[in-house]
Amino acid sequence: YFAKEGFHLMHYFGKGRCVFGPSADPCEAHNRLTRPDKFTGLVHGVPDTSSGKIDYAKVYESMYQKGYHSNLQLSHGVKMLERVLPQKCRELAHSVLEVGCSHGAATEWLWHHGHSASGMDISTTAVQKASAARLNGRCVGDCFKQGNALAIPWPDSNFDAIFSTDVLEHIHKDDVPRVASEFRRVVRRNGFLFLAIAQSGTGENYKTKREDIIHATVQPVKWWAKYFAKEGFHLMHDLGKGRSVFGPTA
């Protein structure tokens, strides 16, 4: 019926979601900037000099330079803060580090809701975008800083909580203990982890995607809980779909 009116099916995304338009594909340039599967060629054969695995910084810097997360208003982190994370948990954390801050929308949201917060991303381009797009609020040291979850560039016991969405599944499983240790180092002893981690059985089936090399550790929350428990972070709330709150035993 739409074809009779000159609207042709250009993209079918599944579950009834689609784009109709002229026969030509004006969306293709936009897709190259926004769809993860368009970055497949960037993530293969990029070794890390220390481990022989992924050079995280090189991969994500390449992606950001080609337009990854170019929509400054789109933020899974903000959605989690607004709709999922219990307010009573969030209010226990006065100072927050966002690990994997991208363009800084969630860090800015935390400022607007009474928190001191800073953001870290492995991509220099992402940090530059965040610094340019967000008016500085109450920061903990630098507002935005380039850094790696394997060596977080903030002092010991500097935050009440770490907030991170859609980041940890990109960490190679061999690096998970070190990341958990770094989280323990920068978060105070009675602090928290507010996390969203992609896991098998939720959302896209990453195991069927070519770019699965960047979804290196797709595991359920209980798998992650074993590593965090060793550092004194215990699973307090499993909020579903990989979203969780870790904290002290009480």
XYZ file of C-alpha atoms in Angstrom:
250
model
C 0.000 0.000 0.000
C 2.771 2.483 0.784
C 4.597 1.574 -2.448
C 1.549 2.658 -4.411
C 2.060 6.108 -2.895
C 5.794 6.195 -3.609
C 7.049 5.042 -0.186
C 9.344 2.032 -0.621
C 10.591 -0.241 2.157
C 14.196 0.865 2.721
C 15.046 -0.640 6.121
C 13.363 -3.387 8.102
C 14.694 -3.542 11.690
C 12.545 -6.401 12.946
C 9.523 -6.478 15.290
C 7.542 -4.236 12.923
C 10.076 -1.394 12.989
C 10.973 -0.021 9.579
C 11.773 2.958 7.361
C 9.877 3.720 4.146
C 11.107 6.282 1.652
C 12.182 6.925 -1.949
C 14.022 4.194 -3.816
C 17.395 5.828 -3.138
C 18.838 5.383 0.362
C 19.461 8.784 1.980
C 19.839 7.049 5.361
C 23.033 5.239 4.422
C 25.379 8.089 5.407
C 23.577 8.372 8.739
C 23.822 4.621 9.284
C 27.578 4.713 8.860
C 27.740 7.144 11.757
C 25.308 5.533 14.149
C 24.953 1.773 13.699
C 27.478 -0.437 15.516
C 27.582 -3.039 12.726
C 29.066 -0.398 10.440
C 32.203 -0.398 12.591
C 32.940 -4.099 12.138
C 36.063 -3.530 10.075
C 37.657 -1.411 12.786
C 37.788 -3.992 15.530
C 39.538 -6.954 13.947
C 43.274 -7.456 14.181
C 43.934 -4.634 16.646
C 46.232 -6.186 19.269
C 46.964 -4.836 22.701
C 50.702 -4.543 23.242
C 50.561 -5.974 26.764
C 48.063 -8.826 26.458
C 47.696 -9.690 22.786
C 43.978 -8.878 23.063
C 42.050 -5.798 22.064
C 43.662 -2.381 22.151
C 40.574 -0.800 23.712
C 41.711 2.788 23.238
C 42.571 2.346 19.578
C 39.303 0.622 18.757
C 37.024 3.167 20.400
C 39.003 6.193 19.312
C 38.586 5.023 15.711
C 34.860 4.541 16.229
C 34.326 7.957 17.830
C 36.288 9.696 15.093
C 33.891 8.143 12.573
C 30.806 9.378 14.406
C 30.063 6.745 17.054
C 27.582 8.148 19.635
C 27.207 11.287 17.541
C 23.730 11.992 18.926
C 24.480 14.054 22.041
C 20.915 13.619 23.326
C 20.915 9.816 23.236
C 22.118 8.237 26.477
C 21.427 4.802 27.915
C 22.981 6.078 31.132
C 20.381 8.816 31.556
C 17.602 6.284 30.930
C 18.950 4.042 33.667
C 19.270 6.929 36.109
C 15.751 8.162 35.416
C 13.816 4.917 35.070
C 15.683 2.002 36.641
C 18.096 2.876 39.432
C 16.265 3.188 42.773
C 16.430 6.766 43.986
C 17.145 5.659 47.547
C 20.301 3.889 46.326
C 21.468 6.789 44.170
C 21.013 9.270 46.999
C 23.506 7.318 49.143
C 26.253 8.307 46.709
C 27.184 11.982 46.902
C 30.191 11.684 44.579
C 30.074 9.510 41.451
C 32.522 8.501 38.738
C 30.944 7.545 35.419
C 33.114 4.956 33.695
C 32.515 5.101 29.954
C 30.926 8.549 29.956
C 30.824 8.979 26.159
C 29.548 12.521 25.456
C 28.802 13.177 29.121
C 25.002 13.283 29.221
C 24.679 11.041 32.289
C 27.432 12.896 34.165
C 25.575 16.138 33.484
C 22.326 14.532 34.698
C 24.036 13.641 37.975
C 25.157 17.268 38.410
C 21.586 18.455 37.900
C 20.334 16.035 40.543
C 22.602 17.075 43.376
C 25.676 14.896 42.899
C 29.323 15.691 42.500
C 30.396 13.718 39.455
C 33.120 13.234 36.888
C 33.248 11.193 33.705
C 35.951 9.007 32.199
C 36.105 7.540 28.721
C 38.801 5.591 26.933
C 38.354 7.730 23.811
C 40.016 11.142 23.712
C 37.445 12.250 21.143
C 34.597 11.269 23.477
C 36.139 13.273 26.320
C 36.552 16.280 24.038
C 32.883 16.018 23.025
C 31.777 15.783 26.645
C 33.903 18.756 27.678
C 32.499 20.868 24.830
C 28.856 19.795 25.169
C 28.356 19.912 28.949
C 28.483 22.932 31.185
C 30.744 22.036 34.086
C 28.983 21.173 37.301
C 30.268 19.946 40.636
C 33.171 17.772 39.552
C 35.554 15.528 41.478
C 38.842 16.826 40.171
C 38.632 17.008 36.374
C 35.090 16.989 35.043
C 35.994 14.691 32.153
C 39.183 12.721 31.696
C 40.542 10.180 29.243
C 41.282 6.923 31.020
C 41.069 3.156 31.112
C 39.100 1.020 33.574
C 42.300 -0.993 34.050
C 44.055 2.083 35.460
C 41.554 4.736 36.539
C 43.239 8.163 36.699
C 41.798 9.260 40.066
C 43.210 8.794 43.603
C 42.266 6.054 46.051
C 38.912 6.244 47.876
C 37.821 9.272 45.864
C 34.169 8.404 45.113
C 31.065 7.116 46.832
C 30.072 5.176 43.719
C 30.920 4.184 40.176
C 28.182 4.409 37.561
C 28.663 2.551 34.274
C 26.320 1.467 31.486
C 27.117 -0.785 28.532
C 30.865 -0.777 29.179
C 31.974 -3.841 31.097
C 30.819 -6.337 28.459
C 33.563 -4.864 26.263
C 36.289 -5.827 28.750
C 38.139 -9.065 28.033
C 37.400 -11.639 30.734
C 41.107 -11.861 31.641
C 40.994 -8.161 32.555
C 37.850 -8.362 34.720
C 39.691 -9.013 38.033
C 41.873 -5.981 37.447
C 38.858 -3.800 36.648
C 37.116 -4.981 39.829
C 40.277 -4.148 41.777
C 40.413 -0.657 40.267
C 36.769 -0.063 41.148
C 37.582 -1.062 44.738
C 40.588 1.260 44.811
C 38.755 4.437 43.811
C 35.448 3.758 45.642
C 35.254 4.269 49.396
C 34.799 1.191 51.581
C 31.088 1.772 52.130
C 30.520 2.716 48.490
C 28.504 1.342 45.591
C 28.568 0.221 41.973
C 25.600 1.151 39.782
C 26.010 -0.976 36.661
C 24.300 -1.992 33.436
C 26.105 -4.810 31.644
C 24.881 -6.494 28.461
C 24.392 -10.202 29.052
C 23.386 -13.290 27.117
C 19.667 -13.676 26.678
C 18.864 -9.947 26.753
C 18.573 -7.559 23.845
C 20.552 -8.426 20.733
C 22.175 -11.823 20.478
C 25.747 -10.566 20.385
C 27.128 -14.039 19.764
C 25.732 -13.971 16.217
C 27.236 -10.591 15.328
C 30.554 -10.179 13.563
C 31.512 -7.328 15.856
C 31.248 -9.702 18.817
C 34.977 -9.171 19.334
C 34.100 -5.928 21.118
C 31.427 -7.670 23.204
C 34.119 -9.780 24.780
C 32.441 -10.751 28.062
C 28.684 -11.183 27.758
C 27.756 -12.853 31.045
C 24.875 -12.784 33.570
C 24.994 -10.584 36.647
C 25.823 -13.507 38.944
C 28.987 -14.164 36.931
C 30.159 -10.594 37.510
C 29.104 -10.762 41.151
C 31.813 -13.358 41.872
C 34.538 -10.904 40.892
C 33.062 -7.895 42.659
C 32.454 -9.899 45.857
C 36.188 -10.570 46.086
C 36.648 -6.798 46.326
C 33.914 -6.306 48.925
C 31.076 -5.299 46.570
C 28.067 -7.533 47.155
C 25.018 -7.811 44.899
C 22.309 -5.802 46.640
C 19.757 -5.358 43.846
C 19.377 -7.255 40.577
C 17.200 -4.874 38.569
C 16.908 -7.110 35.517
C 18.482 -7.026 32.044
C 21.999 -6.750 33.430
C 21.261 -3.723 35.599
C 22.357 -4.011 39.199
C 23.499 -2.343 42.401
C 26.555 -3.627 44.278
C 27.561 -2.352 47.672
C 28.550 -3.241 51.238
C 26.958 -6.287 52.830
C 24.442 -4.223 54.767
